[in-house]
Coordinates of C-alpha atoms and ligand atoms in Angstrom, one line a residue:
X1 CA 0.0 0.0 0.0
X2 CA 1.4 3.4 -0.9
X3 CA 1.6 6.0 1.8
X4 CA -1.0 8.3 0.2
X5 CA -3.8 5.8 0.4
X6 CA -6.1 5.5 3.3
X7 CA -5.0 2.6 5.6
X8 CA -8.5 1.1 5.7
X9 CA -12.1 1.7 4.7
X10 CA -12.2 4.5 7.3
X11 CA -11.2 8.0 6.4
X12 CA -7.9 8.2 8.0
X13 CA -6.2 10.5 5.4
X14 CA -5.6 13.4 7.7
X15 CA -3.9 11.1 10.1
X16 CA -1.9 9.4 7.4
X17 CA -0.7 12.8 6.2
X18 CA 1.0 13.1 9.6
X19 CA 3.4 10.3 8.8
X20 CA 6.3 12.3 7.2
X21 CA 6.1 14.8 10.1
X22 CA 6.2 12.0 12.7
X23 CA 9.1 10.3 11.0
X24 CA 11.0 13.6 11.2
X25 CA 10.2 14.1 14.9
X26 CA 11.0 10.6 15.9
X27 CA 13.9 10.2 13.5
X28 CA 15.6 13.1 15.1
X29 CA 15.7 11.2 18.4
X30 CA 16.0 7.5 17.4
X31 CA 18.5 6.0 15.1
X32 CA 17.2 2.5 14.4
X33 CA 14.7 2.9 11.5
X34 CA 12.7 -0.1 12.6
X35 CA 12.2 1.4 15.9
X36 CA 11.2 4.7 14.2
X37 CA 8.5 2.9 12.2
X38 CA 7.2 1.2 15.3
X39 CA 7.0 4.5 17.1
X40 CA 5.3 6.1 14.1
X41 CA 2.7 3.3 14.0
X42 CA 2.1 3.5 17.8
X43 CA 1.7 7.3 17.6
X44 CA -0.8 6.9 14.7
X45 CA -2.8 4.4 16.7
X46 CA -3.0 6.7 19.7
X47 CA -3.9 9.7 17.5
X48 CA -6.7 7.7 15.8
X49 CA -8.0 6.7 19.2
X50 CA -8.1 10.3 20.4
X51 CA -9.1 12.1 17.2
X52 CA -12.8 12.1 18.0
X53 CA -12.1 14.1 21.1
X54 CA -9.7 16.5 19.3
X55 CA -10.6 19.5 17.1
X56 CA -8.8 19.3 13.7
X57 CA -6.2 21.9 14.4
X58 CA -5.2 20.2 17.6
X59 CA -4.5 16.9 15.8
X60 CA -1.0 17.6 14.5
X61 CA 0.3 19.2 17.7
X62 CA -1.1 16.2 19.7
X63 CA 0.6 13.8 17.3
X64 CA 3.9 15.6 17.7
X65 CA 3.8 15.6 21.5
X66 CA 2.7 12.0 21.6
X67 CA 5.6 11.0 19.4
X68 CA 8.0 12.8 21.7
X69 CA 6.4 11.2 24.7
X70 CA 6.6 7.7 23.2
X71 CA 10.2 8.2 22.3
X72 CA 11.0 9.4 25.8
X73 CA 9.1 6.5 27.5
X74 CA 10.9 4.0 25.3
X75 CA 14.2 5.2 26.8
X76 CA 12.8 5.1 30.3
X77 CA 11.4 1.6 29.9
X78 CA 14.8 0.4 28.7
X79 CA 16.3 1.8 31.9
X80 CA 13.5 0.2 33.9
X81 CA 13.8 -3.2 32.4
X82 CA 17.5 -3.1 33.2
X83 CA 16.8 -2.1 36.8
X84 CA 14.2 -4.9 37.2
X85 CA 16.0 -7.6 35.3
X86 CA 16.9 -9.4 38.5
X87 CA 13.2 -9.9 39.2
X88 CA 12.9 -12.3 36.3
X89 CA 15.0 -14.7 38.3
X90 CA 13.2 -14.5 41.6
X91 CA 9.5 -13.8 41.0
X92 CA 8.6 -14.3 44.7
X93 CA 10.7 -11.3 45.7
X94 CA 8.6 -8.8 47.7
X95 CA 7.4 -5.6 46.1
X96 CA 10.1 -3.0 45.8
X97 CA 9.7 -0.1 48.3
X98 CA 9.5 2.4 45.4
X99 CA 6.4 0.6 44.0
X100 CA 4.7 0.5 47.4
X101 CA 5.3 4.2 47.7
X102 CA 3.9 4.8 44.2
X103 CA 0.6 3.0 45.2
X104 CA 0.2 5.1 48.3
X105 CA 0.9 8.2 46.2
X106 CA -1.9 7.3 43.7
X107 CA -4.4 6.7 46.5
X108 CA -3.5 10.1 48.1
X109 CA -3.8 11.8 44.7
X110 CA -7.3 10.5 44.0
X111 CA -8.5 11.7 47.4
X112 CA -7.0 15.1 47.0
X113 CA -8.2 15.4 43.4
X114 CA -11.7 14.5 44.4
X115 CA -11.7 17.2 47.1
X116 CA -10.9 19.8 44.5
X117 CA -14.1 19.2 42.6
X118 CA -17.2 21.3 43.2
X119 CA -19.3 19.8 46.0
X120 CA -22.1 18.7 43.6
X121 CA -19.6 16.8 41.4
X122 CA -18.0 15.1 44.4
X123 CA -21.4 14.0 45.6
X124 CA -22.5 12.7 42.2
X125 CA -19.2 10.8 41.6
X126 CA -19.2 9.2 45.1
X127 CA -22.9 8.2 44.9
X128 CA -22.5 6.7 41.4
X129 CA -19.1 5.1 41.4
X130 CA -18.4 4.3 45.0
X131 CA -21.9 3.6 46.4
X132 CA -23.3 2.4 43.1
X133 CA -26.4 4.6 42.8
X134 CA -27.7 4.5 39.2
X135 CA -28.3 7.7 37.2
X136 CA -32.1 7.3 37.3
X137 CA -32.1 7.2 41.2
X138 CA -29.7 10.2 41.3
X139 CA -31.9 12.1 38.9
X140 CA -35.0 11.5 41.0
X141 CA -33.2 12.5 44.2
X142 CA -32.2 15.9 42.7
X143 CA -35.1 16.7 40.6
X144 CA -33.2 16.2 37.3
X145 CA -33.1 13.8 34.4
X146 CA -30.9 10.7 34.0
X147 CA -29.4 12.4 30.8
X148 CA -28.5 15.5 32.7
X149 CA -27.0 13.5 35.5
X150 CA -24.9 11.4 33.1
X151 CA -23.6 14.6 31.4
X152 CA -22.7 16.0 34.9
X153 CA -20.9 12.7 35.8
X154 CA -19.0 12.8 32.5
X155 CA -17.8 16.4 33.1
X156 CA -16.9 15.5 36.7
X157 CA -14.8 12.6 35.5
X158 CA -13.0 14.7 33.0
X159 CA -12.2 17.2 35.7
X160 CA -11.2 14.5 38.2
X161 CA -8.7 13.0 35.6
X162 CA -7.1 16.4 35.2
X163 CA -6.9 17.1 38.9
X164 CA -5.6 13.6 39.6
X165 CA -2.7 14.1 37.1
X166 CA -1.9 17.6 38.4
X167 CA -1.9 16.2 41.9
X168 CA 0.6 13.5 41.0
X169 CA 2.8 16.3 39.6
X170 CA 2.8 17.9 43.0
X171 CA 3.3 21.4 41.5
X172 CA 1.0 24.0 40.1
X173 CA 0.9 24.1 36.3
X174 CA 3.3 26.6 34.8
X175 CA 0.7 28.8 33.1
X176 CA -2.9 29.9 33.7
X177 CA -3.9 28.3 30.4
X178 CA -2.7 24.8 31.3
X179 CA -5.7 23.7 33.5
X180 CA -8.4 24.9 31.0
X181 CA -6.5 23.3 28.1
X182 CA -6.1 20.0 29.9
X183 CA -9.8 20.1 30.9
X184 CA -10.9 20.7 27.3
X185 CA -8.8 17.8 26.1
X186 CA -10.0 15.5 28.9
X187 CA -13.7 16.4 28.3
X188 CA -13.3 16.0 24.5
X189 CA -14.7 19.5 24.2
X190 CA -13.7 20.5 20.7
X191 CA -15.1 24.0 20.7
X192 CA -13.3 24.8 23.9
X193 CA -10.1 23.4 22.5
X194 CA -10.4 25.7 19.5
X195 CA -11.2 28.7 21.6
X196 CA -8.2 28.1 23.8
X197 CA -5.9 27.2 20.9
X198 CA -5.1 23.9 22.6
X199 CA -2.9 22.7 19.7
X200 CA -0.6 25.8 20.0
X201 CA -0.4 25.4 23.7
X202 CA 0.5 21.7 23.5
X203 CA 3.5 22.5 21.3
X204 CA 4.6 25.4 23.5
X205 CA 4.0 23.8 26.9
X206 CA 6.1 20.7 27.8
X207 CA 4.0 20.2 30.9
X208 CA 0.7 19.9 29.0
X209 CA 2.4 17.9 26.3
X210 CA 3.4 15.2 28.8
X211 CA 0.0 15.2 30.6
X212 CA -2.1 15.1 27.4
X213 CA -1.1 11.5 26.7
X214 CA -2.6 9.8 29.8
X215 CA -5.6 12.1 29.4
X216 CA -6.4 11.1 25.9
X217 CA -5.2 7.5 25.8
X218 CA -8.3 5.4 26.6
X219 CA -7.4 2.4 24.5
X220 CA -6.6 0.7 27.8
X221 CA -10.3 0.2 28.3
X222 CA -11.3 -0.6 24.8
X223 CA -14.4 -2.7 24.7
X224 CA -16.5 -4.7 22.3
X225 CA -20.3 -5.0 22.7
X226 CA -21.1 -7.2 25.7
X227 CA -17.6 -7.3 27.0
X228 CA -15.0 -5.1 28.6
X229 CA -11.4 -5.8 29.2
X230 CA -9.4 -3.7 31.7
X231 CA -5.7 -4.1 32.2
X232 CA -5.0 -3.9 36.0
X233 CA -1.8 -2.3 37.4
X234 CA -2.8 0.4 39.8
X235 CA -5.6 1.4 42.1
X236 CA -7.0 3.7 39.5
X237 CA -7.4 0.6 37.2
X238 CA -9.4 -1.1 40.0
X239 CA -11.8 1.8 40.0
X240 CA -12.1 1.7 36.2
X241 CA -12.7 -2.1 36.3
X242 CA -15.4 -1.7 38.9
X243 CA -17.1 1.1 37.1
X244 CA -17.0 -0.5 33.6
X245 CA -18.1 -3.9 34.9
X246 CA -20.9 -2.3 36.7
X247 CA -22.1 -0.4 33.6
X248 CA -22.0 -3.5 31.6
X249 CA -23.9 -5.5 34.1
X250 CA -26.5 -2.7 34.2
X251 CA -27.2 -3.5 30.5
X252 CA -28.2 -7.0 31.5
X253 CA -30.9 -5.6 33.7
X254 CA -29.4 -6.4 37.1
X255 CA -31.1 -4.7 40.1
X256 CA -29.2 -1.8 41.8
X257 CA -28.4 -4.1 44.8
X258 CA -27.0 -6.9 42.5
X259 CA -25.0 -4.3 40.6
X260 CA -23.4 -3.2 43.9
X261 CA -22.6 -6.8 44.7
X262 CA -21.0 -7.4 41.3
X263 CA -19.0 -4.2 41.4
X264 CA -17.7 -5.1 44.9
X265 CA -16.6 -8.6 43.7
X266 CA -14.8 -7.0 40.7
X267 CA -13.2 -4.5 42.9
X268 CA -11.9 -7.1 45.4
X269 CA -10.6 -9.4 42.7
X270 CA -8.9 -6.5 40.8
X271 CA -7.4 -5.3 44.1
X272 CA -5.9 -8.7 44.7
X273 CA -4.0 -8.3 41.4
X274 CA -2.6 -4.9 42.3
X275 CA -1.5 -6.1 45.7
X276 CA 0.0 -9.4 44.8
X277 CA 0.6 -9.8 41.1
X278 CA 1.6 -6.3 40.1
X279 CA -0.2 -6.6 36.8
X280 CA -3.0 -8.6 35.2
X281 CA -6.4 -8.0 33.6
X282 CA -10.1 -8.2 34.4
X283 CA -12.6 -9.3 31.7
X284 CA -16.3 -8.8 32.3
X285 CA -18.7 -10.3 29.8
X286 CA -22.5 -10.8 29.6
X287 CA -23.5 -14.5 29.4
X288 CA -26.9 -16.1 28.6
X289 CA -27.9 -19.7 29.2
X290 CA -31.3 -21.4 29.3
X291 CA -33.0 -18.0 29.3
X292 CA -30.9 -17.0 32.3
X293 CA -28.9 -13.8 32.0
X294 CA -25.7 -13.3 33.9
X295 CA -22.3 -11.6 34.0
X296 CA -19.0 -13.5 34.1
X297 CA -15.9 -11.9 35.5
X298 CA -12.5 -13.4 34.7
X299 CA -9.4 -12.0 36.5
X300 CA -6.0 -13.2 35.4
X301 CA -2.5 -12.3 36.5
X302 CA 1.0 -13.5 35.9
X303 CA 1.9 -13.1 39.6
X304 CA 3.6 -15.4 42.1
X305 CA 0.5 -17.7 42.3
X306 CA -1.2 -19.0 45.5
X307 CA 0.4 -22.1 47.1
X308 CA -2.6 -23.0 49.3
X309 CA -5.8 -22.4 47.4
X310 CA -8.0 -24.0 50.0
X311 CA -6.8 -21.6 52.6
X312 CA -7.0 -18.6 50.3
X313 CA -10.7 -19.0 49.7
X314 CA -11.6 -19.8 53.3
X315 CA -13.5 -17.1 55.3
X316 CA -11.3 -15.0 57.4
X317 CA -8.4 -14.9 54.9
X318 CA -8.4 -11.5 53.4
X319 CA -5.4 -12.0 51.2
X320 CA -3.8 -8.8 52.3
X321 CA -3.5 -6.5 55.3
X322 CA -6.4 -4.3 54.4
X323 CA -10.0 -4.5 55.3
X324 CA -10.9 -6.0 51.9
X325 CA -13.1 -9.1 51.4
X326 CA -10.5 -10.7 49.2
X327 CA -11.1 -14.1 47.6
X328 CA -13.6 -15.5 50.2
X329 CA -15.7 -12.4 50.0
X330 CA -15.8 -12.5 46.2
X331 CA -16.8 -16.1 46.3
X332 CA -19.7 -15.3 48.7
X333 CA -20.9 -12.5 46.6
X334 CA -21.1 -14.4 43.3
X335 CA -23.1 -17.5 42.3
X336 CA -20.2 -19.4 40.7
X337 CA -16.6 -19.2 41.6
X338 CA -13.6 -21.0 40.3
X339 CA -9.9 -20.4 40.9
X340 CA -6.8 -22.0 39.4
X341 CA -3.3 -21.0 40.4
X342 CA 0.2 -22.2 39.7
X343 CA 3.1 -21.1 41.8
X344 CA 5.3 -18.7 39.7
X345 CA 2.9 -18.9 36.8
X346 CA -0.2 -16.9 38.0
X347 CA -3.8 -17.1 39.1
X348 CA -7.1 -17.1 37.2
X349 CA -10.4 -16.5 39.0
X350 CA -13.6 -17.0 37.0
X351 CA -16.9 -16.0 38.7
X352 CA -20.5 -15.6 37.5
X353 CA -23.5 -13.9 38.9
X354 CA -27.0 -14.7 37.5
X355 CA -29.8 -12.3 37.5
X356 CA -32.7 -12.9 39.9
X357 CA -35.9 -12.3 38.1
X358 CA -38.6 -10.6 40.1
Ligands
LIG1 ZN1 0.4 24.0 29.8

């Protein structure tokens, strides 16, 4: 295929036109031309994923800063894999102190970021995502409509993402324009991006260039109809898994109480991954069988494994020092529960909840 043709049936031409520019930007920093092509591809993938939320003039600047970010993080990850190479030999080694500190830091940042939102937004987010109140109930309690509540929640989430990232930076943004620009990007508000000249700002401001990537990269939670897959590494991913799993289960018509139960089980199982395995994934899918409707949750990790499964699922064993329900709790909450684990290979938990029809 020649470079000028669209890469697929979709109209990607304006993105494909960015290729020569990206080759220049990346080629100036990386010598290996295979690596350059890889990074160009990866940049295009991200730009395509974000383009719906970007106004046209912001597209090229975003592509340039993404290419720079990717090039930089390639260098960092090469350093990191050198630093962690010893862990390949002993997988049972305890979590490094720096990682433990990182998790504490993320938890603190979420709390602080939430406190920075307007009261109404805080209340709505906590009610919806922590307590599991659905949009219809929220709308009724505040004399509003489910649509208006959903829009408010989406704005609140966009704001929370920005405040969370700023909080992790632990410094105020360098200019007065940074916060509004990041907010417009996070919310996918194209008109506001144009008004603020978000593209120009991205190119001029290294701070926003760096933060724009985590704000716009949502491929991590890509979903197909009836299924969501969420990579799990941090506490923020646990929240995402719980929220997305809950939203999917809501499509299957589960009651509010059942949704809370499902979300809790997902949360516990995902938290186990963060605490023990460092990384893994949670898949949530709708299932149907003999006119029954249900939701199946699969949690996989490549962690150290669990030597004594029987003990791990027994009541009273929480799996970690917190107040969580852990594996026994998840087993109690769901209708079906299966676990398999191999030391040094990893653990897979499969659990299903069936809808109780009134
Ligand atoms: Zn800025």
